[in-house]
Short mmCIF file of C-alpha atoms in Angstrom, two decimals:
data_model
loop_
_atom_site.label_atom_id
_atom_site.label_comp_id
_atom_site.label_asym_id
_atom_site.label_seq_id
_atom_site.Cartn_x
_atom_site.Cartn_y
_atom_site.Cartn_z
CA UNK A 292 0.55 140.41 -2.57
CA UNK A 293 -2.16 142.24 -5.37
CA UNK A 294 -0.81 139.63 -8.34
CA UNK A 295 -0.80 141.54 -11.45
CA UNK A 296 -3.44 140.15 -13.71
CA UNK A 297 -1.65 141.47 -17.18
CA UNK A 298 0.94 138.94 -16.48
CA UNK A 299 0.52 135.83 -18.54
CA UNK A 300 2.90 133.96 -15.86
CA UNK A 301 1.69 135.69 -12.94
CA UNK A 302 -1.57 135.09 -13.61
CA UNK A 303 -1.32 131.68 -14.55
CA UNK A 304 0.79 130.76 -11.10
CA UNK A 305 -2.00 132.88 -9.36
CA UNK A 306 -4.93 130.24 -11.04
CA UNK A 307 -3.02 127.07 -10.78
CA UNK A 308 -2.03 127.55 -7.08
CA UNK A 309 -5.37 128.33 -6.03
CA UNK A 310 -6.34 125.15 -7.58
CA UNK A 311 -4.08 123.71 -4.90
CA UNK A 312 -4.98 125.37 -2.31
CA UNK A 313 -9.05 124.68 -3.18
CA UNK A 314 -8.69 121.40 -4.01
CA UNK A 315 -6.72 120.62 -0.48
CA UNK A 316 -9.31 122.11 1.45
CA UNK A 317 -12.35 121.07 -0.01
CA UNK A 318 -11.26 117.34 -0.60
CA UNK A 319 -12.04 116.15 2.82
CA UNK A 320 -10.25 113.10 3.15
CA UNK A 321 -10.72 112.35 -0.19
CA UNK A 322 -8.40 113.91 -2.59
CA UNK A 323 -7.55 112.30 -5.67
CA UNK A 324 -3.66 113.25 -4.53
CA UNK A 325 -3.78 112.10 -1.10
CA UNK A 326 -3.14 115.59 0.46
CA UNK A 327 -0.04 116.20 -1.96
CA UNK A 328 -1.64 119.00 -4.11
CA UNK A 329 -1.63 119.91 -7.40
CA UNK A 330 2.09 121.46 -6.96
CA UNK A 331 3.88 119.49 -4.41
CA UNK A 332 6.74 121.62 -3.92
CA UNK A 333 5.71 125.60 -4.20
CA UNK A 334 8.51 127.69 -3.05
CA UNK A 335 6.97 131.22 -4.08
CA UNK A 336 4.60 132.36 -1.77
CA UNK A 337 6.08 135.47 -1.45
CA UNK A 338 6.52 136.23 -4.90
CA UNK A 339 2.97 135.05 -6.46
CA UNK A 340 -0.04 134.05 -3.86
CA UNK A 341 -3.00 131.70 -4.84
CA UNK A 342 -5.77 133.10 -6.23
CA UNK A 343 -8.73 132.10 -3.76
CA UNK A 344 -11.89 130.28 -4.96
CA UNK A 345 -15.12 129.42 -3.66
CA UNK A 346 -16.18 126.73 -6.63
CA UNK A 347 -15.10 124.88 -9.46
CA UNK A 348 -16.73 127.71 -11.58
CA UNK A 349 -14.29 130.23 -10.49
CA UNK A 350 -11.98 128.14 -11.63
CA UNK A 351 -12.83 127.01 -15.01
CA UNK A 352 -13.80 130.60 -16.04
CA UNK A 353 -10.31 132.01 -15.37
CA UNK A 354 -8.77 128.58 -17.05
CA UNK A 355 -10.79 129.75 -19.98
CA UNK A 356 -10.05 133.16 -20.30
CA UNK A 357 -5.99 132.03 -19.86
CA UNK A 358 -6.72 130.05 -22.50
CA UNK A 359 -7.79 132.84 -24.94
CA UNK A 360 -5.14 135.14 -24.10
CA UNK A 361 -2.60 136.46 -27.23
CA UNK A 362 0.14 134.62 -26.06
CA UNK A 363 -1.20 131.31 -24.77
CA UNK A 364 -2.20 130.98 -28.90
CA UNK A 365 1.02 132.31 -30.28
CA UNK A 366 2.97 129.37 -32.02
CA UNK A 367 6.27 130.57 -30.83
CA UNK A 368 7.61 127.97 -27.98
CA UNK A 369 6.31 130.23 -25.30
CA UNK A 370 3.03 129.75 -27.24
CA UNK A 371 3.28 125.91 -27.50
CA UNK A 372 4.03 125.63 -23.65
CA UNK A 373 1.32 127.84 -22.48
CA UNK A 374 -1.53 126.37 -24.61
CA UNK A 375 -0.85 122.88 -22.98
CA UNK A 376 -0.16 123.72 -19.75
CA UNK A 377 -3.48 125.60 -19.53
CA UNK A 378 -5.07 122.37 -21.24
CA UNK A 379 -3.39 120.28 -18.39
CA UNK A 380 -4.37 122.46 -15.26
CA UNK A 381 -7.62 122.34 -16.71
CA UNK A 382 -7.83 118.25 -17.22
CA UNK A 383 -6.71 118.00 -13.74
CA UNK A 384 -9.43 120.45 -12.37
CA UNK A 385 -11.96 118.26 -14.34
CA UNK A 386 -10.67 115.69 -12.50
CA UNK A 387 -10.58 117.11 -9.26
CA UNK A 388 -14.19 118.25 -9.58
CA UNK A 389 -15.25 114.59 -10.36
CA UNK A 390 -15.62 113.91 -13.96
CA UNK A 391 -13.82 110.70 -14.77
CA UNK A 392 -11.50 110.25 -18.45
CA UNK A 393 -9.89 107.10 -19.38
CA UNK A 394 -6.16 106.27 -18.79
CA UNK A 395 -5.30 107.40 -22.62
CA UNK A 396 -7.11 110.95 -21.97
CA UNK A 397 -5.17 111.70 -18.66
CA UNK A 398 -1.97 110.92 -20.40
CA UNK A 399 -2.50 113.15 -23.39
CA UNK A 400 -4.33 115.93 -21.99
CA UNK A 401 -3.09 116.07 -18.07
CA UNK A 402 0.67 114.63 -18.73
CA UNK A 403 1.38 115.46 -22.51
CA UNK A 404 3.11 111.75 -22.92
CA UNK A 405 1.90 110.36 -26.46
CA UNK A 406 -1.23 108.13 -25.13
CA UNK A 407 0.55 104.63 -26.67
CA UNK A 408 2.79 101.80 -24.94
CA UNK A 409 6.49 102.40 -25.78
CA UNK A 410 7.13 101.15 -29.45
CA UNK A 411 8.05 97.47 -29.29
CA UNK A 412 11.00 98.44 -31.67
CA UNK A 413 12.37 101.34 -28.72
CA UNK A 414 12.18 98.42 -26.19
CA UNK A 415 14.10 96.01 -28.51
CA UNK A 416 16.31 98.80 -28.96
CA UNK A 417 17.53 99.27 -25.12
CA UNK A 418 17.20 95.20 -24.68
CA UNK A 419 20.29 95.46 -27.24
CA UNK A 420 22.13 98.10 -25.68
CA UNK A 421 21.96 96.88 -21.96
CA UNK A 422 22.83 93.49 -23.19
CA UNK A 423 25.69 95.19 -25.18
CA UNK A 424 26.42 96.72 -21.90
CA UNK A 425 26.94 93.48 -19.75
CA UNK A 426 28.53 91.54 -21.97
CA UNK A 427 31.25 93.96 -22.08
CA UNK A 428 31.93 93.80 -18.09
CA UNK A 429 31.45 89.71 -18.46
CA UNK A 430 28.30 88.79 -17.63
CA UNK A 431 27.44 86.67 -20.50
CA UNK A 432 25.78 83.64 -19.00
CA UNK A 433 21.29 83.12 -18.66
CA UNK A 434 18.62 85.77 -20.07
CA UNK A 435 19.16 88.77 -20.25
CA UNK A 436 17.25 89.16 -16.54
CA UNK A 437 19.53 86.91 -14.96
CA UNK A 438 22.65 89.05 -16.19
CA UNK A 439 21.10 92.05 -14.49
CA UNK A 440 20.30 89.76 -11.41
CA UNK A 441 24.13 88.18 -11.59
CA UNK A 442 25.50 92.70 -12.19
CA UNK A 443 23.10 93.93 -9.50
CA UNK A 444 24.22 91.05 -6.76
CA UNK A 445 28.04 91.76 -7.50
CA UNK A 446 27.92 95.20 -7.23
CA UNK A 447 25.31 95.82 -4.50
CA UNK A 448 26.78 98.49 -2.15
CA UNK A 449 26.59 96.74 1.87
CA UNK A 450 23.97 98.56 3.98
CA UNK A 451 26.25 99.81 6.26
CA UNK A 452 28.25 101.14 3.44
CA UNK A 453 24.89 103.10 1.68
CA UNK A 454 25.25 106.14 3.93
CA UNK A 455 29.10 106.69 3.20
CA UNK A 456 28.28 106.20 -0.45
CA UNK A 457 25.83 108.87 -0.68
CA UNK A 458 27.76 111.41 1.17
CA UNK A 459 30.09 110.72 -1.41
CA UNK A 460 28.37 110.64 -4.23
CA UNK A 461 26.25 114.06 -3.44
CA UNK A 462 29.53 115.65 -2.43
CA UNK A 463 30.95 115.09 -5.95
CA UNK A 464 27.35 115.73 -7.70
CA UNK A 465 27.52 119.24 -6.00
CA UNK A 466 30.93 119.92 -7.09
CA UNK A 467 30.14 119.41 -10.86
CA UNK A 468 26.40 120.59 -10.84
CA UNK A 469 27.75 124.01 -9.61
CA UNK A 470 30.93 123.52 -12.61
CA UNK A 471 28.41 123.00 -15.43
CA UNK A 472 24.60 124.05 -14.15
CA UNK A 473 24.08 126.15 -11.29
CA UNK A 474 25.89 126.77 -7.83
CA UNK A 475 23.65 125.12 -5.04
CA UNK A 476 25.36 126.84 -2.12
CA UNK A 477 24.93 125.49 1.19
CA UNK A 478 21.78 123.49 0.25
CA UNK A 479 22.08 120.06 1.05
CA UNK A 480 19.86 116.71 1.88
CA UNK A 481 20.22 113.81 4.40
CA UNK A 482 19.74 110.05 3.45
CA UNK A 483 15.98 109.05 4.65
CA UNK A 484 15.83 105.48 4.32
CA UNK A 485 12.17 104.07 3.99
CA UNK A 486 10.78 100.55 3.28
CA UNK A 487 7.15 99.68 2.00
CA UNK A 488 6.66 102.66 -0.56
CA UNK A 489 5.69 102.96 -4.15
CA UNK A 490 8.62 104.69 -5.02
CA UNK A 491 12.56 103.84 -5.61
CA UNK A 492 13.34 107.72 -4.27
CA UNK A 493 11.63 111.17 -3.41
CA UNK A 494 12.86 114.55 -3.37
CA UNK A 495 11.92 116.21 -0.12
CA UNK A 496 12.96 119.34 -0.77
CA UNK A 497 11.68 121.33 2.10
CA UNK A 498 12.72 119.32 4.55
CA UNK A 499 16.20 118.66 2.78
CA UNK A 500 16.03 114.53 3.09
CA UNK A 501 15.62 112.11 0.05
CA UNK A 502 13.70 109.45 0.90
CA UNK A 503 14.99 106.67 -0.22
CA UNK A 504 13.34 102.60 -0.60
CA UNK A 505 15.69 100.58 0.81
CA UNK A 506 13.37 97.01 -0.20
CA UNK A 507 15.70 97.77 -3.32
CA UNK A 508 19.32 96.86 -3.32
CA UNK A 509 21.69 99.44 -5.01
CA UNK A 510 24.69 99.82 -6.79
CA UNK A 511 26.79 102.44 -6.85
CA UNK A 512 25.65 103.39 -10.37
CA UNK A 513 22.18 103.28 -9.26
CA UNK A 514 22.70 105.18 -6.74
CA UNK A 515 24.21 107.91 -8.47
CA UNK A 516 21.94 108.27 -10.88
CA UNK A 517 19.32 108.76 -7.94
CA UNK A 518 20.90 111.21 -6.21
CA UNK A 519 21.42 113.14 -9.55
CA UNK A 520 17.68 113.00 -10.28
CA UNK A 521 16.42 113.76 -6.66
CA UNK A 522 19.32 116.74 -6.36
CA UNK A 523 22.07 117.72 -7.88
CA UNK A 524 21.40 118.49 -10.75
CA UNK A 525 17.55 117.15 -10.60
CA UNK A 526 14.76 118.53 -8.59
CA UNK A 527 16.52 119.88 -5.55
CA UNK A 528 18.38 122.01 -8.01
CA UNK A 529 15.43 122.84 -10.75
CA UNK A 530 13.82 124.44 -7.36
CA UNK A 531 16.73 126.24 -6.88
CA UNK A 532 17.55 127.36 -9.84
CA UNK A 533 14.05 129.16 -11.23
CA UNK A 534 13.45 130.50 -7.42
CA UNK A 535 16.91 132.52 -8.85
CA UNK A 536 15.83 133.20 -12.08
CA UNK A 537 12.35 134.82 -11.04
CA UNK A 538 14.10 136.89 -8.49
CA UNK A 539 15.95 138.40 -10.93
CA UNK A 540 13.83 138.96 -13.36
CA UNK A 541 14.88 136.49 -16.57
CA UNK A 542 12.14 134.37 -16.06
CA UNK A 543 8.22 134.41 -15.87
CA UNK A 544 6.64 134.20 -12.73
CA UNK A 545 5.03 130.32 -13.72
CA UNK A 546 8.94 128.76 -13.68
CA UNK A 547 8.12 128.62 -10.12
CA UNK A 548 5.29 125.93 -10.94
CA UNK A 549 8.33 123.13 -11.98
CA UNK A 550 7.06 120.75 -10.00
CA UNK A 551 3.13 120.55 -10.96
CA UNK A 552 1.54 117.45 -11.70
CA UNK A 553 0.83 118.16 -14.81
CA UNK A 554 3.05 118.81 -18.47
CA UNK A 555 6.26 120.41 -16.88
CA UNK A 556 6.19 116.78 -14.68
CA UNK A 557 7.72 115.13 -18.04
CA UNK A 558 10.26 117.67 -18.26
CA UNK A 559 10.99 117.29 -14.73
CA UNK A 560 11.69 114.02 -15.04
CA UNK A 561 13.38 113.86 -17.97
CA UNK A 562 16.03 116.37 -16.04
CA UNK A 563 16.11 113.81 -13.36
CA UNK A 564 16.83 110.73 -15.81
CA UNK A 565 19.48 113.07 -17.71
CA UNK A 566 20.74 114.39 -14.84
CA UNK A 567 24.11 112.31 -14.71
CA UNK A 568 24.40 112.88 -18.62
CA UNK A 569 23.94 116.91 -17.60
CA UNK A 570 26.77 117.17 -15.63
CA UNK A 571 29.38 114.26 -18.17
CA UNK A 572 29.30 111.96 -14.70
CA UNK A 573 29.64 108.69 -17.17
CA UNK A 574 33.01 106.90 -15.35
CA UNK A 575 32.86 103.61 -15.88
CA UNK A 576 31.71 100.56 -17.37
CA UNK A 577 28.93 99.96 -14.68
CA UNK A 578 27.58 103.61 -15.07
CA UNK A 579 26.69 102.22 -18.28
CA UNK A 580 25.24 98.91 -17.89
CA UNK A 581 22.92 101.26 -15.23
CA UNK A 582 22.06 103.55 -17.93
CA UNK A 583 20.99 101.17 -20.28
CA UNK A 584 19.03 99.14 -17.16
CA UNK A 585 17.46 102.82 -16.51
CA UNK A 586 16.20 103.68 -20.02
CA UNK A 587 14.74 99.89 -20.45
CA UNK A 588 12.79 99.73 -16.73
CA UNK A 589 11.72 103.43 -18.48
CA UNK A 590 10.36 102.49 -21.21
CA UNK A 591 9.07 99.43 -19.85
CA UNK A 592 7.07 100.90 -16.94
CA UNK A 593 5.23 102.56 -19.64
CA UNK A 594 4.53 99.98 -21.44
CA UNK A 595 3.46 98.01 -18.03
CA UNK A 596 1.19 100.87 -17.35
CA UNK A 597 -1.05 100.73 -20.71
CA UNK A 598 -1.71 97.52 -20.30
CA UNK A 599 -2.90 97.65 -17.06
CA UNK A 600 -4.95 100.81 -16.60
CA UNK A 601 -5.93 100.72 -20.91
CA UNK A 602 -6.11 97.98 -22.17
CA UNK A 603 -7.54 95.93 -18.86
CA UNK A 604 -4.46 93.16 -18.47
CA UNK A 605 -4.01 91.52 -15.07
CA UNK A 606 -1.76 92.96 -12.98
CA UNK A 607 0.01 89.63 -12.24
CA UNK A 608 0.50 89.53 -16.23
CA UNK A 609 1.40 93.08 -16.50
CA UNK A 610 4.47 92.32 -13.35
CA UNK A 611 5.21 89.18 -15.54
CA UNK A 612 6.09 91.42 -18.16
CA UNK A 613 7.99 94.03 -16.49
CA UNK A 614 10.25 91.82 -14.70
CA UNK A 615 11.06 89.86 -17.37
CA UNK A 616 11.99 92.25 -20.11
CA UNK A 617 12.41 95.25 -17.63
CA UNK A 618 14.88 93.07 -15.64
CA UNK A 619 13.50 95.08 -12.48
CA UNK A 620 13.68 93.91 -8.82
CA UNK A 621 10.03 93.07 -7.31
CA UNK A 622 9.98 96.38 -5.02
CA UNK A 623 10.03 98.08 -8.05
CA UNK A 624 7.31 96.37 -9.89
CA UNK A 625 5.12 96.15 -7.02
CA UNK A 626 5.69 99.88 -6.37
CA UNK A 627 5.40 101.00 -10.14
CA UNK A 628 1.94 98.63 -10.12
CA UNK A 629 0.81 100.77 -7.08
CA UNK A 630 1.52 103.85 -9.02
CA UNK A 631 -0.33 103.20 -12.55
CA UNK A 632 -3.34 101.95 -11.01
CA UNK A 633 -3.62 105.30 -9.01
CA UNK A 634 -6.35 107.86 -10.55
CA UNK A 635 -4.10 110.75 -10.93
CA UNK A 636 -0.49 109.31 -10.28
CA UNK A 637 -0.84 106.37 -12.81
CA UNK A 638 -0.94 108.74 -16.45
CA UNK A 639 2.16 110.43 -15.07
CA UNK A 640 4.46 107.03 -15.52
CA UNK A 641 4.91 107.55 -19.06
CA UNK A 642 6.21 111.00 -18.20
CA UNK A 643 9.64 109.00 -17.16
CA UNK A 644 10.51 107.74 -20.57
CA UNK A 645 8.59 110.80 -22.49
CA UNK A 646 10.65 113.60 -20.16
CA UNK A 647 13.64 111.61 -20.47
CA UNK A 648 13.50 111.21 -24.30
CA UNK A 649 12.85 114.83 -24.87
CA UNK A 650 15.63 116.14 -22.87
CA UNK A 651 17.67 113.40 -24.32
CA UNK A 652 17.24 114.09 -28.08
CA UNK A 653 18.25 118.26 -27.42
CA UNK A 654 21.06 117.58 -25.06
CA UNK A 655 22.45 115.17 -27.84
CA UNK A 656 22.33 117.71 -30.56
CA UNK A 657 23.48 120.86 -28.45
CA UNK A 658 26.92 122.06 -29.10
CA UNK A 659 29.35 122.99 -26.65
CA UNK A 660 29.01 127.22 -27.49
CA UNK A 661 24.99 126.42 -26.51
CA UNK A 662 25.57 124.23 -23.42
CA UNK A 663 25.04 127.75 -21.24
CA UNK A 664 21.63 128.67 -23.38
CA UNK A 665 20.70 125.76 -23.12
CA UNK A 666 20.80 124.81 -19.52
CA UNK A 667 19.05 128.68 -19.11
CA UNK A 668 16.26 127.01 -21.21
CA UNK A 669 16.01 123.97 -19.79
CA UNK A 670 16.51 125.40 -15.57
CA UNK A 671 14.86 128.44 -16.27
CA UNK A 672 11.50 128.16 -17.50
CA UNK A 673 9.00 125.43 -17.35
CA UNK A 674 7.49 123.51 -20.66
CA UNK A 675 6.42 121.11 -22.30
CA UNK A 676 8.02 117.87 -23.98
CA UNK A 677 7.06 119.89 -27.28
CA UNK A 678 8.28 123.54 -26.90
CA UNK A 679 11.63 121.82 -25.15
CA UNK A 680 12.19 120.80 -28.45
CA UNK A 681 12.20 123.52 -30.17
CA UNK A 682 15.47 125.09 -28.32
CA UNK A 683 17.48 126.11 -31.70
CA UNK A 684 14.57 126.90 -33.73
CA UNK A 685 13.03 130.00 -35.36
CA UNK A 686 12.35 132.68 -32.67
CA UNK A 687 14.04 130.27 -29.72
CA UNK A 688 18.00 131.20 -29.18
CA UNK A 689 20.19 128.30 -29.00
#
């Protein structure tokens, strides 16, 4: 289609997608994303194509005159997500093309975390709550690791049983995501069980599985909050939801970019994290000890991730630390290791606790009249930690 160049979100889809499409085909084996692409998931072909490019030239000229235009520098919230997103396409060009940045660049410039470890006060923090947490179900006895060991063991869900539980579980995610977000409609996923991955679970959207690492064991709180992150009402749904939007109009053209590797990733995962607080799926006791376990491996893994790739600590020091005050189980420290020592991958682990934080702090302080803005706001557009917050301000309807 002839993409219409007076378009701030047209234009910018147009640029950014192009950069995916370039940078598969000229990496040659040896792309810094392992064939994934700069947008992983891109479900608007139709409706905006790539721009095509013969050099990295091309490229940086239109990221430059993006940059420049009246509303990429406006201060309004549109403003404040357009300046950074440009910023961040742009970082990961650089990168793309070969120029090299430290770990505390990529995270500020190509993620838009806050380049720091999580504050050791913020860990102490969620230490207190998840041990708040246990002790209220009973497990009182060892460190505070061993209580998660003694919850997880109890209330592991059989193998044979982890099929039946996520049929479950997704049927009743549906049921409220379409209640309080968005109807879904006849969109569904299969369980993909995997072993021997970096990840704990992966949205594969297209082909309508979530992959899921089954070297972990999982509860049934666990495994709620992962098929709330990975679907309804996480990514599958995001997808979903500003494909919609853009059809009819209400949003710009670069909602459809949700799932770049770049500053919308925080926000992404920070509706993953939130996902089960999105749709009030808080039951019981154990869906609390989870949440707490959640927001410290979170805020841990960032920590974890500083040290290694920043600040030069041994990995073996760096797992120390994580399963020792991040209580996690060793698939997930090996595969969060694998992750922050990866070029591109490793500055987006902050974007866990950073996402999850932002979308955190404006859920808490919507009220019930703005729920329906707000999930419009959230859903609908793309942006960064930063212009998320500023739902309720000055020139930003709540």
């Amino acid at each position: 289609m002839s993409v219409n160049t007076t378009d701030t979100g047209v234009e910018l889809t147009a640029v950014t997608m192009g950069i995916d499409r370039f940078e598969r085909s000229h990496a040659q084996g040896e792309s810094l994303l392992d064939g994934e692409g700069l947008v992983p998931i891109y479900i608007g072909e139709d409706v905006v194509a790539p721009r095509s490019y013969a050099g990295w030239d091309e490229i940086f000229a239109d990221l430059d005159a993006l940059a420049a235009r009246p509303d990429v520098t406006a201060d309004d919230a549109r403003g404040v997500f357009l300046t950074s997103m440009v910023k961040s396409v742009k970082t990961a060009a650089r990168l793309f093309s070969g120029e090299t940045m430290s770990y505390a660049e990529k995270v500020r410039d190509l993620v838009g975390a806050e380049p720091a470890p999580t504050a050791e006060a913020r860990v102490a923090e969620l230490s207190d709550q998840l041990d708040t947490a246990l002790t209220g179900s009973g497990f009182v006895r060892g460190s505070l690791r061993d209580r998660v060991e003694a919850w997880e063991e109890a209330r592991a869900i059989p193998s044979d049983k982890l099929e039946d539980t996520f049929r479950e579980l997704m049927a009743v995610a549906k049921a409220r995501t379409a209640d309080m977000i968005y109807d879904t409609g006849d969109y569904d996923m299969q369980l993909n069980p995997l072993r021997n991955v970096p990840f704990t679970a992966r949205c594969g959207f297209i082909d309508r599985r979530m992959d899921l690492n089954v070297d972990n064991a999982f509860t049934r709180a666990a495994l709620k909050h992962l098929v709330g992150h990975e679907v309804y009402p996480g990514h599958a749904t995001q997808l979903l939801y500003t494909r919609a939007e853009v059809d009819a109009g209400r949003s710009p053209a670069d909602a459809l970019l949700c799932t770049t590797n770049a500053v919308t990733g925080c926000v992404q995962e920070g509706i993953g994290d939130q996902a089960v607080e999105l749709i009030d799926w808080i039951e019981d006791q154990d869906d609390v000890i989870h949440l707490a376990l959640r927001s410290l491996k979170s805020a841990v893994q960032t920590t974890a991730a500083w040290r290694l790739m920043e600040e030069g600590e041994s990995a073996e020091s760096v797992a120390d630390y994580m399963r020792t005050v991040g209580c996690g189980q060793e698939a997930w420290v090996q595969g969060r290791l694998r992750m922050a020592s990866h070029p591109f991958r490793g500055p987006f682990v902050p974007s866990y606790f950073a996402g999850n934080e932002s979308v955190r702090r404006v859920r808490e302080r919507v009220g019930e009249a703005d729920r329906a803005a707000f999930h419009d706001y959230l859903y609908g557009q793309v942006h960064s930690p930063e212009s998320l917050e500023m739902f309720g301000t000055t020139g930003v309807a709540a």
